[in-house]
JSON list of C-alpha atoms in Angstrom, two decimals:
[
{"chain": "A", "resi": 1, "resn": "UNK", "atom": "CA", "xyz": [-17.20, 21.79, 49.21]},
{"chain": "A", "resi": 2, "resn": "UNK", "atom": "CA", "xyz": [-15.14, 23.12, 46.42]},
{"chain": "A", "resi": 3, "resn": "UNK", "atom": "CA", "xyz": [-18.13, 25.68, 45.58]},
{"chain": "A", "resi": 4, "resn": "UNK", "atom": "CA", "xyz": [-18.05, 26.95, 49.45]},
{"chain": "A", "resi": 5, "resn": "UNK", "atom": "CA", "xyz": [-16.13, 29.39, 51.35]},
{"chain": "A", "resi": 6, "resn": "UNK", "atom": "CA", "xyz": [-14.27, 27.23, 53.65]},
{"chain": "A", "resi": 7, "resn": "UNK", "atom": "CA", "xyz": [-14.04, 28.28, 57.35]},
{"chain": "A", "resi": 8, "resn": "UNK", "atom": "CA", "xyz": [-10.52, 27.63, 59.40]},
{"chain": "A", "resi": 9, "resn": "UNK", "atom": "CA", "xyz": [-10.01, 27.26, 63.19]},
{"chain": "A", "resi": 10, "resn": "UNK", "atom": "CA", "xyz": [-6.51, 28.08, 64.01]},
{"chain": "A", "resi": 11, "resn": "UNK", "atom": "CA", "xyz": [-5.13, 27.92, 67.52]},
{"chain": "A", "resi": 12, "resn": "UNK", "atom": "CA", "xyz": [-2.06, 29.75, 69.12]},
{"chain": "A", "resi": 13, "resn": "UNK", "atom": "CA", "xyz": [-2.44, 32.25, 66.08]},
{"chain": "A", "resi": 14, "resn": "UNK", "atom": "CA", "xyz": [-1.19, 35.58, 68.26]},
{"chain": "A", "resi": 15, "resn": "UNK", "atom": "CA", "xyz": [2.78, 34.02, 66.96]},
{"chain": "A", "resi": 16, "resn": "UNK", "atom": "CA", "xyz": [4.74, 31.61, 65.47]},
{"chain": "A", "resi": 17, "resn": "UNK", "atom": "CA", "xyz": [3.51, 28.53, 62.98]},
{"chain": "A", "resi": 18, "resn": "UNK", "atom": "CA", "xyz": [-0.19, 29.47, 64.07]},
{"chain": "A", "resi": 19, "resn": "UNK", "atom": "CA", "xyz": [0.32, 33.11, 63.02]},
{"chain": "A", "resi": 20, "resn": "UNK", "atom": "CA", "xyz": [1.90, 32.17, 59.70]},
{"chain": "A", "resi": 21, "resn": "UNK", "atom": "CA", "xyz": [-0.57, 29.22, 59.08]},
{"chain": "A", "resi": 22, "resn": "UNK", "atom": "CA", "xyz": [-3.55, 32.31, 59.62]},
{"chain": "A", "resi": 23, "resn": "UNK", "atom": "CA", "xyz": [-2.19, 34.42, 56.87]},
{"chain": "A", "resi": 24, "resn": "UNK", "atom": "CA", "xyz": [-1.53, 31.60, 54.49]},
{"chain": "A", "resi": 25, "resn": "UNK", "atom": "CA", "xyz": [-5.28, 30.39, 54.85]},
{"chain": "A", "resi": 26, "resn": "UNK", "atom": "CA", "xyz": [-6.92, 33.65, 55.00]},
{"chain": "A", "resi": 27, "resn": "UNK", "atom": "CA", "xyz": [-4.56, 34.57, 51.59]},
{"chain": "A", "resi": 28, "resn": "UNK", "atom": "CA", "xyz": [-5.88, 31.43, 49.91]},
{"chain": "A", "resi": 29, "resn": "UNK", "atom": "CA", "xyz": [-9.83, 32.39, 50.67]},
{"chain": "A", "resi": 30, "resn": "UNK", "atom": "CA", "xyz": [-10.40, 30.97, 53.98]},
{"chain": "A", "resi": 31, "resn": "UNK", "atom": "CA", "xyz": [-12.53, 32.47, 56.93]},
{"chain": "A", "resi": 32, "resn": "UNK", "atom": "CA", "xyz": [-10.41, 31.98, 59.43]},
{"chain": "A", "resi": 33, "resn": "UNK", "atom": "CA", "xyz": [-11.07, 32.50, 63.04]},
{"chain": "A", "resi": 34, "resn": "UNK", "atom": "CA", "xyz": [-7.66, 32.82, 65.69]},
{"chain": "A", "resi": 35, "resn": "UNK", "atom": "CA", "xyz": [-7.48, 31.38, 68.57]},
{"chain": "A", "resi": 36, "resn": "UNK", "atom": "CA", "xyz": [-4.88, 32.68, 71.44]},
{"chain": "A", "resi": 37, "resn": "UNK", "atom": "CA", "xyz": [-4.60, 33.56, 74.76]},
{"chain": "A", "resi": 38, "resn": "UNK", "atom": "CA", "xyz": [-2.51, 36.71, 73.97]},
{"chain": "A", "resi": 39, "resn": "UNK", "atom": "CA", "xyz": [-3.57, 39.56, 72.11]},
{"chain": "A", "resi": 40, "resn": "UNK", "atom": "CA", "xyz": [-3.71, 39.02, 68.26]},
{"chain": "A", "resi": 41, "resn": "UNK", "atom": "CA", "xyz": [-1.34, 41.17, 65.94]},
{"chain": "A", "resi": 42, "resn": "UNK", "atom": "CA", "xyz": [-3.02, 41.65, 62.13]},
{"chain": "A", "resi": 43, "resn": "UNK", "atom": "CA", "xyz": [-3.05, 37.56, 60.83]},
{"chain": "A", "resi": 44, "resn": "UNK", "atom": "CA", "xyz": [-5.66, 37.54, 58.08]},
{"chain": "A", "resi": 45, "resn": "UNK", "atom": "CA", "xyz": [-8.19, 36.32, 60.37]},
{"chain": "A", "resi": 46, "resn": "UNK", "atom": "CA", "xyz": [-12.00, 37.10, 59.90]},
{"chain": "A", "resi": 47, "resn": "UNK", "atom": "CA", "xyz": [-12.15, 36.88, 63.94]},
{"chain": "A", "resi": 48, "resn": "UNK", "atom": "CA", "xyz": [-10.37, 36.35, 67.01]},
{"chain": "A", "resi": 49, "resn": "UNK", "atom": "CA", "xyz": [-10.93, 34.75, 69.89]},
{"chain": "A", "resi": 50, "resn": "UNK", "atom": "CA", "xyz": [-9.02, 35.31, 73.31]},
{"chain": "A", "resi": 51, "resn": "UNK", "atom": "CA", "xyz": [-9.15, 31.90, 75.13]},
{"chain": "A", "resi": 52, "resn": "UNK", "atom": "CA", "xyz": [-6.95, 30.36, 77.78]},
{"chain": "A", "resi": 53, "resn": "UNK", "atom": "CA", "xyz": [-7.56, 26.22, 76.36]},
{"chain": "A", "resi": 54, "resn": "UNK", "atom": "CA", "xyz": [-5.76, 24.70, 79.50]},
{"chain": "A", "resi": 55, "resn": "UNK", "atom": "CA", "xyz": [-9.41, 24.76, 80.74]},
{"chain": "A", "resi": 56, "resn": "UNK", "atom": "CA", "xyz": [-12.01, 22.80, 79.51]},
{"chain": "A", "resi": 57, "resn": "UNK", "atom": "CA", "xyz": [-14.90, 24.93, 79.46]},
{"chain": "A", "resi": 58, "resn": "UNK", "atom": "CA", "xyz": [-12.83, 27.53, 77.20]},
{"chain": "A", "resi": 59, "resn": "UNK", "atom": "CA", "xyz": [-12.23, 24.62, 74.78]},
{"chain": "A", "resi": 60, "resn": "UNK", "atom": "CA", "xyz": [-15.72, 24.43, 74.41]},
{"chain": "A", "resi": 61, "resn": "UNK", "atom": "CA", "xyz": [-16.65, 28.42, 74.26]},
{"chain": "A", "resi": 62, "resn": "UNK", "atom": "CA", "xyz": [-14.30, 28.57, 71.03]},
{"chain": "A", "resi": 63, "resn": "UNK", "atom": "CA", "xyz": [-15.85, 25.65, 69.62]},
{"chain": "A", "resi": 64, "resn": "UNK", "atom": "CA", "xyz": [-19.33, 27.51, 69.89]},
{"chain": "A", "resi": 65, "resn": "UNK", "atom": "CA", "xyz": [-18.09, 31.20, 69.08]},
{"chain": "A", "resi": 66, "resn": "UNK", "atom": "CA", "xyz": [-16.56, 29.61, 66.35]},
{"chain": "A", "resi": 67, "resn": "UNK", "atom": "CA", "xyz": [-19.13, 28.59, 64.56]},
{"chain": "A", "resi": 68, "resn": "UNK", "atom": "CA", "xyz": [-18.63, 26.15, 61.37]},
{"chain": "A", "resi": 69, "resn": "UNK", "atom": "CA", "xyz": [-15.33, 24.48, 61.42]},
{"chain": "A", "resi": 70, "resn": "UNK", "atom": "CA", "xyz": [-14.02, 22.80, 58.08]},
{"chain": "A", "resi": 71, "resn": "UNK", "atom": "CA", "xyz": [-10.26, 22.88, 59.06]},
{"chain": "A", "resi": 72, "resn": "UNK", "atom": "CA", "xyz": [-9.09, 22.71, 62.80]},
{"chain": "A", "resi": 73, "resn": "UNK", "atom": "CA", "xyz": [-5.73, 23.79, 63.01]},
{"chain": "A", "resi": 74, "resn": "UNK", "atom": "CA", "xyz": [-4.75, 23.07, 66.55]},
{"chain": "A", "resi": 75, "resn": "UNK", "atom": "CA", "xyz": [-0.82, 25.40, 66.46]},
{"chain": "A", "resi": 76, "resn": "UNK", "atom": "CA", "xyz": [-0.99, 26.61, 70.64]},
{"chain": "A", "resi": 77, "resn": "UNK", "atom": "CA", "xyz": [1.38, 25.02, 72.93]},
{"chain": "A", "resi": 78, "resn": "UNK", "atom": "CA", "xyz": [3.22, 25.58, 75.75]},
{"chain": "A", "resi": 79, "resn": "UNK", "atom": "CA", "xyz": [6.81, 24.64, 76.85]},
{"chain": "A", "resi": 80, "resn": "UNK", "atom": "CA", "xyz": [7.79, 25.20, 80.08]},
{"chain": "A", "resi": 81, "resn": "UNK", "atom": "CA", "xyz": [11.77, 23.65, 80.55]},
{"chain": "A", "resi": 82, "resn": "UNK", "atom": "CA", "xyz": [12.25, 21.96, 84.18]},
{"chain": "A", "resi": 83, "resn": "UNK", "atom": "CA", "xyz": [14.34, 19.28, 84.71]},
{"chain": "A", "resi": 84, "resn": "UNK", "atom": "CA", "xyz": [12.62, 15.59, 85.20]},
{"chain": "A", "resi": 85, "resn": "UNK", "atom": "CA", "xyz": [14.06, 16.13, 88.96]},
{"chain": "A", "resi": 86, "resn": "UNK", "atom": "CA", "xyz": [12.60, 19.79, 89.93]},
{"chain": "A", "resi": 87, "resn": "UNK", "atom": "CA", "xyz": [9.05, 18.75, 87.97]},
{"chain": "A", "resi": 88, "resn": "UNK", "atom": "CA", "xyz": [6.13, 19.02, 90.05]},
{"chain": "A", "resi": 89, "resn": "UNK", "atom": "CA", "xyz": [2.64, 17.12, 89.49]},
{"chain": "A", "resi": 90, "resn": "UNK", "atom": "CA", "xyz": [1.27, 21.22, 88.61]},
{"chain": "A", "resi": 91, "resn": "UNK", "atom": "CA", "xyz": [3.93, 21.50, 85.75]},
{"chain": "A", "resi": 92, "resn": "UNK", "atom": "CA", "xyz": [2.59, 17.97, 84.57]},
{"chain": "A", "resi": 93, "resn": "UNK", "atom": "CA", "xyz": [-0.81, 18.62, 84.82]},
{"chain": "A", "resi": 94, "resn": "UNK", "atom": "CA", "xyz": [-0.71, 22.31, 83.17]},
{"chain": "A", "resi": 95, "resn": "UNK", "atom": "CA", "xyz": [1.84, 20.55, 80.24]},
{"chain": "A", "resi": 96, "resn": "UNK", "atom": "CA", "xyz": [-0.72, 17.92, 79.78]},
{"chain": "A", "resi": 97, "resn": "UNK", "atom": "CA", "xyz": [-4.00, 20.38, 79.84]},
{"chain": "A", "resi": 98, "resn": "UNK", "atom": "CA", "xyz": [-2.43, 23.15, 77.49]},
{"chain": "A", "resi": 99, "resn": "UNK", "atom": "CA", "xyz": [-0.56, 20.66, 75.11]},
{"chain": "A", "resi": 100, "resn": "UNK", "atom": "CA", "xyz": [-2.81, 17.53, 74.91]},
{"chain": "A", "resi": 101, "resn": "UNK", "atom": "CA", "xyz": [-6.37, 17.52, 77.32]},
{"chain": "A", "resi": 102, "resn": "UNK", "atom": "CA", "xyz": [-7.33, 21.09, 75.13]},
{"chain": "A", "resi": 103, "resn": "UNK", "atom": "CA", "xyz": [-6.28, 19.06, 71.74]},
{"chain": "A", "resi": 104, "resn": "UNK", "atom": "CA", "xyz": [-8.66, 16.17, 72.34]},
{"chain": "A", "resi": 105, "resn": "UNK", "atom": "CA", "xyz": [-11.63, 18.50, 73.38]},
{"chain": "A", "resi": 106, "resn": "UNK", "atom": "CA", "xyz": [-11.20, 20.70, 70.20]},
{"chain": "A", "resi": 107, "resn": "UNK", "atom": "CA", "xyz": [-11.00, 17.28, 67.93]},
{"chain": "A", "resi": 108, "resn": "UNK", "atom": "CA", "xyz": [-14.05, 16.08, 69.86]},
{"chain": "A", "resi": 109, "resn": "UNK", "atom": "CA", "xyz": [-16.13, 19.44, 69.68]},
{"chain": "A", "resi": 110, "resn": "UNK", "atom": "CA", "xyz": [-15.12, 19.93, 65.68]},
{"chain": "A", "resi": 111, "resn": "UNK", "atom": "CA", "xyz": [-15.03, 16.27, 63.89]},
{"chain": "A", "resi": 112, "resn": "UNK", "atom": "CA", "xyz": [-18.73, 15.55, 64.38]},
{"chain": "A", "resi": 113, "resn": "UNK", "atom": "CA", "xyz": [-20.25, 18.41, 62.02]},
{"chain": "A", "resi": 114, "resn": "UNK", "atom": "CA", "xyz": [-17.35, 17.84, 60.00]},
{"chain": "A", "resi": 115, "resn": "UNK", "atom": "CA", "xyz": [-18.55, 14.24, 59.45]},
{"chain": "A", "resi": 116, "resn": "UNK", "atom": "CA", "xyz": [-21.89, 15.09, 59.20]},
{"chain": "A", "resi": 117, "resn": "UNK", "atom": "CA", "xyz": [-21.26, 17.62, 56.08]},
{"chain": "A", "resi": 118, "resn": "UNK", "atom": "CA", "xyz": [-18.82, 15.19, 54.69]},
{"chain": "A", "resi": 119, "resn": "UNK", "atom": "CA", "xyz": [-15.73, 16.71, 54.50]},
{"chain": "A", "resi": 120, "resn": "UNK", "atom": "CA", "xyz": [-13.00, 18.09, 56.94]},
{"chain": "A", "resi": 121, "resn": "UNK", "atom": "CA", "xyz": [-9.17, 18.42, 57.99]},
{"chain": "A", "resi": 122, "resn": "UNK", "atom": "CA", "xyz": [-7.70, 18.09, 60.97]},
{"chain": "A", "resi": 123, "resn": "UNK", "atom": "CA", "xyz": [-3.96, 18.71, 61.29]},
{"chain": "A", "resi": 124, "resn": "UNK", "atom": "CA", "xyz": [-2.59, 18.58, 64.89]},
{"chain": "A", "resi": 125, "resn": "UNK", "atom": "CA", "xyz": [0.92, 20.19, 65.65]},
{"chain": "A", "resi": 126, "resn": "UNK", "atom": "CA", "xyz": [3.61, 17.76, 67.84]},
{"chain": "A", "resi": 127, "resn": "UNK", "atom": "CA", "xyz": [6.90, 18.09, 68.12]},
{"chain": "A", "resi": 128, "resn": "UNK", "atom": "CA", "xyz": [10.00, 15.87, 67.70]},
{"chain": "A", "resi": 129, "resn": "UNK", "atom": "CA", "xyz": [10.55, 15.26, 70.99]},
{"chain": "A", "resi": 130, "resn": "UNK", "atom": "CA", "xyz": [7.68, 13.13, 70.58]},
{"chain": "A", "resi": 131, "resn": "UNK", "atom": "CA", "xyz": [9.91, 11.08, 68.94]},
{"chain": "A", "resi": 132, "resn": "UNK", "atom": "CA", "xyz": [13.07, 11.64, 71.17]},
{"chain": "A", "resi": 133, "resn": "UNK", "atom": "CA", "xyz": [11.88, 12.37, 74.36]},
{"chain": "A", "resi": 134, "resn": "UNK", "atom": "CA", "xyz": [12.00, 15.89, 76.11]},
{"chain": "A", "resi": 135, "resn": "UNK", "atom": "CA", "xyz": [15.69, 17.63, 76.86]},
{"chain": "A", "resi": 136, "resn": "UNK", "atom": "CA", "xyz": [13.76, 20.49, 78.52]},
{"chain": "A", "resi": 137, "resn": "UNK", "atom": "CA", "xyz": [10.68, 18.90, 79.93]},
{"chain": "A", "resi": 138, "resn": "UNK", "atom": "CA", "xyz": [9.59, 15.28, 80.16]},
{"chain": "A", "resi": 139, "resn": "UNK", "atom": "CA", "xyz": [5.81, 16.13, 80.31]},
{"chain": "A", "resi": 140, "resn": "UNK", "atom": "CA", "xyz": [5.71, 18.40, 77.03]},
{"chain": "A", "resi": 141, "resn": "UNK", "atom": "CA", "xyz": [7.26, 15.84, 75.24]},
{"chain": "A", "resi": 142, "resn": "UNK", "atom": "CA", "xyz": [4.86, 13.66, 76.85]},
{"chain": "A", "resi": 143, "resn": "UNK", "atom": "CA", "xyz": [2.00, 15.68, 75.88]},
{"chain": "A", "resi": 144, "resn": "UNK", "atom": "CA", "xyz": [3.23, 15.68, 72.10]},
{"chain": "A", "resi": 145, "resn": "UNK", "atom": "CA", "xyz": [3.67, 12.47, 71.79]},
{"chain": "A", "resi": 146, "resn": "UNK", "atom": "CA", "xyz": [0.06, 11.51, 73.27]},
{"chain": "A", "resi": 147, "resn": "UNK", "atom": "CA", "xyz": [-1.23, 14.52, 70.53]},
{"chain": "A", "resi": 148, "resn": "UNK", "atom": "CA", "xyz": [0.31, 11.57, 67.82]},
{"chain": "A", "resi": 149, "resn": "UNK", "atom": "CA", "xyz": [-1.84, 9.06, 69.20]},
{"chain": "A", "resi": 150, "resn": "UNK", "atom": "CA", "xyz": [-4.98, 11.13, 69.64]},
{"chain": "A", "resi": 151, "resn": "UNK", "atom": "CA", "xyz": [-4.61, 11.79, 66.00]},
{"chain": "A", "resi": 152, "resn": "UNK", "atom": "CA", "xyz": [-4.62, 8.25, 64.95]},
{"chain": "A", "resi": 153, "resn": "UNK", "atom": "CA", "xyz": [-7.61, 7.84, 67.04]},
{"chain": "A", "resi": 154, "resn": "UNK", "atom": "CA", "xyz": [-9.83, 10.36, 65.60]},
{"chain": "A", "resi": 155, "resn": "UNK", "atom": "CA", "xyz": [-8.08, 9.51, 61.80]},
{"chain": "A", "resi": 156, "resn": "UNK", "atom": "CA", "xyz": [-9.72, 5.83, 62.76]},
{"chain": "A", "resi": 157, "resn": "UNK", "atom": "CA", "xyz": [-13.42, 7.02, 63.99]},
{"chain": "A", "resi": 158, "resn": "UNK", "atom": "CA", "xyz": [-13.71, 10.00, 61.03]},
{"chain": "A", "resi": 159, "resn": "UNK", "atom": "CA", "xyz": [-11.63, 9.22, 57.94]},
{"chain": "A", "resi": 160, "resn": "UNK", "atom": "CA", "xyz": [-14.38, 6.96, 56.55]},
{"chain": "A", "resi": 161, "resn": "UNK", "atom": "CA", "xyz": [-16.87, 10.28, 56.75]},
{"chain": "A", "resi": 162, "resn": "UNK", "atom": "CA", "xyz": [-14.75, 12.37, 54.76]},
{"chain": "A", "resi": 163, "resn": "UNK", "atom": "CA", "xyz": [-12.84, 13.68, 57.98]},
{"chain": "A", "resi": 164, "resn": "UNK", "atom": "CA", "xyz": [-9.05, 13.36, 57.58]},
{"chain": "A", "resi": 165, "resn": "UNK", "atom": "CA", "xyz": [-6.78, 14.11, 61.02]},
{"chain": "A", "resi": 166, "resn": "UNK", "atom": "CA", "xyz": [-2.60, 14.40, 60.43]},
{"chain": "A", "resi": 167, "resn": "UNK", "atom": "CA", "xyz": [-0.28, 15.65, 62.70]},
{"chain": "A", "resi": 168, "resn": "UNK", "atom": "CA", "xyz": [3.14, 17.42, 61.54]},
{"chain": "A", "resi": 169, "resn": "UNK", "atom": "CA", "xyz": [5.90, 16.66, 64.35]},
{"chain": "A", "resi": 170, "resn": "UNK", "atom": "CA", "xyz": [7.61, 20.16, 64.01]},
{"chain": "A", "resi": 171, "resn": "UNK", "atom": "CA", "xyz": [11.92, 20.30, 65.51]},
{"chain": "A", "resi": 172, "resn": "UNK", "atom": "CA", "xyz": [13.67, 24.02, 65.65]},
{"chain": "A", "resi": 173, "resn": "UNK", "atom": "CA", "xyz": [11.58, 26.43, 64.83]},
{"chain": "A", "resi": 174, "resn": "UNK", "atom": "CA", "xyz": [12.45, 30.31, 64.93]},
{"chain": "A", "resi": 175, "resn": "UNK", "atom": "CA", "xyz": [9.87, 31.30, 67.54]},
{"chain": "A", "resi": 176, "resn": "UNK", "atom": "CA", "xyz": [9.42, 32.99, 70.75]},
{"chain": "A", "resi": 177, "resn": "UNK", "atom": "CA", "xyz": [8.65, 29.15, 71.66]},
{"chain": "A", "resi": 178, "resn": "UNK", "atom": "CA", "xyz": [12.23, 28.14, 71.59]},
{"chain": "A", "resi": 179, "resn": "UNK", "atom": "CA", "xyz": [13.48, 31.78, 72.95]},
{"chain": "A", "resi": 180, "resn": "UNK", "atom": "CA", "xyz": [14.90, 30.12, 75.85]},
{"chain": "A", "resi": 181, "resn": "UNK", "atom": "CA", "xyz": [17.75, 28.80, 74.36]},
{"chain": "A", "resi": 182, "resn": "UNK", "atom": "CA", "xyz": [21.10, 30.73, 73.84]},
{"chain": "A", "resi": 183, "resn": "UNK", "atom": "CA", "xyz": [23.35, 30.87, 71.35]},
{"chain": "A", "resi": 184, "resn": "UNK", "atom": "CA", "xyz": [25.13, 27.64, 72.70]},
{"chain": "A", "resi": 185, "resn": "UNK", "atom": "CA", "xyz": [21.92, 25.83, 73.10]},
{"chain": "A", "resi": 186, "resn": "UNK", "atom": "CA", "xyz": [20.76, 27.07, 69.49]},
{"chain": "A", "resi": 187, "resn": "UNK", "atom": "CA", "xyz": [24.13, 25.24, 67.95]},
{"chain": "A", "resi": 188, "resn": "UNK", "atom": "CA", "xyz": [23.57, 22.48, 69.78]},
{"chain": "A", "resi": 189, "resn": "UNK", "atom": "CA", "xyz": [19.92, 22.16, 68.03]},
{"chain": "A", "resi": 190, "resn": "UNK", "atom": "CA", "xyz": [21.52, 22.83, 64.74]},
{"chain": "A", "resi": 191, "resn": "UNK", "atom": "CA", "xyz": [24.30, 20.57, 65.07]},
{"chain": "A", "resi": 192, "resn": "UNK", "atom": "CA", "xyz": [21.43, 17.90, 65.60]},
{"chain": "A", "resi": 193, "resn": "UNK", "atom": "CA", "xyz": [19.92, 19.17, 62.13]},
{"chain": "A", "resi": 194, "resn": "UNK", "atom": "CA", "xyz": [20.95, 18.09, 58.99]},
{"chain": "A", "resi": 195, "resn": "UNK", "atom": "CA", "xyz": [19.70, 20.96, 57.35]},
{"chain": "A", "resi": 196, "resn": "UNK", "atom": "CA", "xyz": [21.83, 22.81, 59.19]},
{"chain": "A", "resi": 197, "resn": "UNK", "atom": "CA", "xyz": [19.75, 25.56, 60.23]},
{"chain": "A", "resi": 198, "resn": "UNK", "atom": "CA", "xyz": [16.07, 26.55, 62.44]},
{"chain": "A", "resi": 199, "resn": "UNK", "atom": "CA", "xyz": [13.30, 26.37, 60.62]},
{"chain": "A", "resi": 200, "resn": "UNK", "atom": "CA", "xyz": [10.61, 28.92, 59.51]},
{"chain": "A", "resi": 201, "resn": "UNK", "atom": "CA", "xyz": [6.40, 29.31, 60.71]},
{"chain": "A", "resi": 202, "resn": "UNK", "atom": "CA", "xyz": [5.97, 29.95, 56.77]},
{"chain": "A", "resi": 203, "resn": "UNK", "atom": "CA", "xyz": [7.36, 26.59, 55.89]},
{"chain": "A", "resi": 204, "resn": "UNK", "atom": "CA", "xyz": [4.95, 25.06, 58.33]},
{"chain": "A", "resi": 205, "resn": "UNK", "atom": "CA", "xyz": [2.27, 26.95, 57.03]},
{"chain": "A", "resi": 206, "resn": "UNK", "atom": "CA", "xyz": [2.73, 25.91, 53.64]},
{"chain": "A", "resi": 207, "resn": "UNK", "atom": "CA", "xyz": [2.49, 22.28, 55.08]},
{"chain": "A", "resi": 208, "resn": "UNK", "atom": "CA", "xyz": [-0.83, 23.25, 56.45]},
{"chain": "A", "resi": 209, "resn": "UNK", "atom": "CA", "xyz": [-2.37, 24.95, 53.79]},
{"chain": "A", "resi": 210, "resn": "UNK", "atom": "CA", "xyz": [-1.56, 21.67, 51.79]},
{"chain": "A", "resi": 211, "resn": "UNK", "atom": "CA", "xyz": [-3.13, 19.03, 54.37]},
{"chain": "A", "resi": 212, "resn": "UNK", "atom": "CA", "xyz": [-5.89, 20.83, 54.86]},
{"chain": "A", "resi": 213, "resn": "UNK", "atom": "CA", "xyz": [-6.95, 20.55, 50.85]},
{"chain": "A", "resi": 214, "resn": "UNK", "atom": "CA", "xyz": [-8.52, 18.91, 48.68]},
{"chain": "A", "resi": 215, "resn": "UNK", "atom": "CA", "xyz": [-5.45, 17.42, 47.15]},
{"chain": "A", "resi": 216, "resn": "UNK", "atom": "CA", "xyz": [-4.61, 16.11, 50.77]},
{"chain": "A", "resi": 217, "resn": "UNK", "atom": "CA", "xyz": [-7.52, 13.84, 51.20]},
{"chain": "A", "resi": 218, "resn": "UNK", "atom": "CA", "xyz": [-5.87, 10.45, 50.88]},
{"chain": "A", "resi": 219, "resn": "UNK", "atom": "CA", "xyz": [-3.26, 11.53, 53.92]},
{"chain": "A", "resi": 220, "resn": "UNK", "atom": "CA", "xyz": [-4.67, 10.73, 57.74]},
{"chain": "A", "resi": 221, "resn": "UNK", "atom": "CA", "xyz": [-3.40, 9.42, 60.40]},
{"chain": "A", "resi": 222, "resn": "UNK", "atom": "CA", "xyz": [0.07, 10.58, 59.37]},
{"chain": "A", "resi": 223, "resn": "UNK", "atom": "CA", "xyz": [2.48, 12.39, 61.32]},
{"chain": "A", "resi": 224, "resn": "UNK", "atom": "CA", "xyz": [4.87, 14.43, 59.11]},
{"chain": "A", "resi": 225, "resn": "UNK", "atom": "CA", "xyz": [8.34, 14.69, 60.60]},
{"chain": "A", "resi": 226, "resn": "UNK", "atom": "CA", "xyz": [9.13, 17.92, 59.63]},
{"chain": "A", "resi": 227, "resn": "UNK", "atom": "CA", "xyz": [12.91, 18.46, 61.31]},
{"chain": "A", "resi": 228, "resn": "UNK", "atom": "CA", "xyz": [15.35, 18.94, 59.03]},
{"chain": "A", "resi": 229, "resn": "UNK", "atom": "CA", "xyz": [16.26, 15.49, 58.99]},
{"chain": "A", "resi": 230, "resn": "UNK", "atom": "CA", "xyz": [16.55, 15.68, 63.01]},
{"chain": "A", "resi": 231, "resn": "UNK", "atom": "CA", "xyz": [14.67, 12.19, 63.11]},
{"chain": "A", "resi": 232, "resn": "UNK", "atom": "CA", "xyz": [14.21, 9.79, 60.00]},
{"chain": "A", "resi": 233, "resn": "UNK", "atom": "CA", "xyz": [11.63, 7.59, 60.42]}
]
């Protein structure tokens, strides 16, 4: 692999981590094709794809307009706060198809050809409220916490075929993901953090660009908190 162009799948790459993880591939060599269901500002990639991956059959279009996948980089999400009392069964269903159902489908459409040319990565974006539970929705956090346990799964079935599959359990990033909160709910967040402070996309991206190397290969079925020391595990 080392003497091939290496081609990148990265989801939710119109913003945020998957926007900064695009650059940082496509600046290190990558093809890299974007995946989003808004319209893609300049991110390095070679192509884009507009896709809405809370339905199925989308999931499978970008796996075949895609072409060959080496690294799946699976950044969308959506976060929809409710309280657990004014949830309905459609805010379950559309956390659990955007933030988990589409994650499975691109594992299980990418990780075969992967195996069968010997080498891939697979890094799958959670959260931390996988770990703490959701204070703005129960079925996101939900969602992220099943995305941990798909990635064990597919870690088990592919690592011994040169497939590795991590997940990096993000907390307080400076996106338009978290743009909910006000000032008052941003302190609260940072009062939570050691650190002291949100984090960057660019410091995720550097994660990334790490796990899905060569130097990486011994890491799978990890989750990486990444949060500031929000969680120690």
């Amino acid at each position: 692999m080392r003497n091939h162009v290496r081609h990148a799948l990265v989801t939710g790459a119109a913003r945020g981590v998957g926007h900064a993880t695009s650059l940082s591939l496509a600046g290190r060599g990558y093809e890299v094709v974007g995946v989003d269901i808004r319209q893609q500002r300049s991110n390095g990639a070679t192509a884009t794809i507009s896709a809405d991956l809370s339905d199925p059959s989308e999931c499978d279009r970008v796996i075949a307009e895609a072409g060959r996948i080496d690294v799946l980089v699976t950044a969308h999400g959506l976060l929809e706060p409710r309280s657990i009392e004014s949830t309905t069964v459609e805010d379950f269903d559309r956390a659990v198809s955007v933030n988990l159902r589409s994650v499975f489908l691109l594992c299980q459409g990418s990780a075969p050809s992967m195996a069968a040319r010997g080498w891939g990565r697979i890094i799958n974006f959670s959260s931390v409220v996988a770990r703490t539970g959701g204070f703005s929705s129960a079925p996101y956090a939900a969602a992220k916490a099943g995305v941990i346990a798909l990635t064990k799964s597919f870690a088990t079935a592919y690592s011994s075929r040169g497939v590795t599959c991590n997940a990096v359990a993000p907390a307080a990033i400076d996106t338009e993901l978290n743009a909910f909160l006000d000032e008052a709910g941003r302190q609260r967040i940072i009062d939570l953090v050691p650190v002291g402070r949100f984090s960057t996309p660019e410091e995720f991206a550097a994660l990334v660009v790490y796990l899905a190397g060569d130097d990486a290969g011994f890491i799978t079925g990890a989750t990486i908190d990444m949060n500031g020391g929000w969680v120690m595990t």
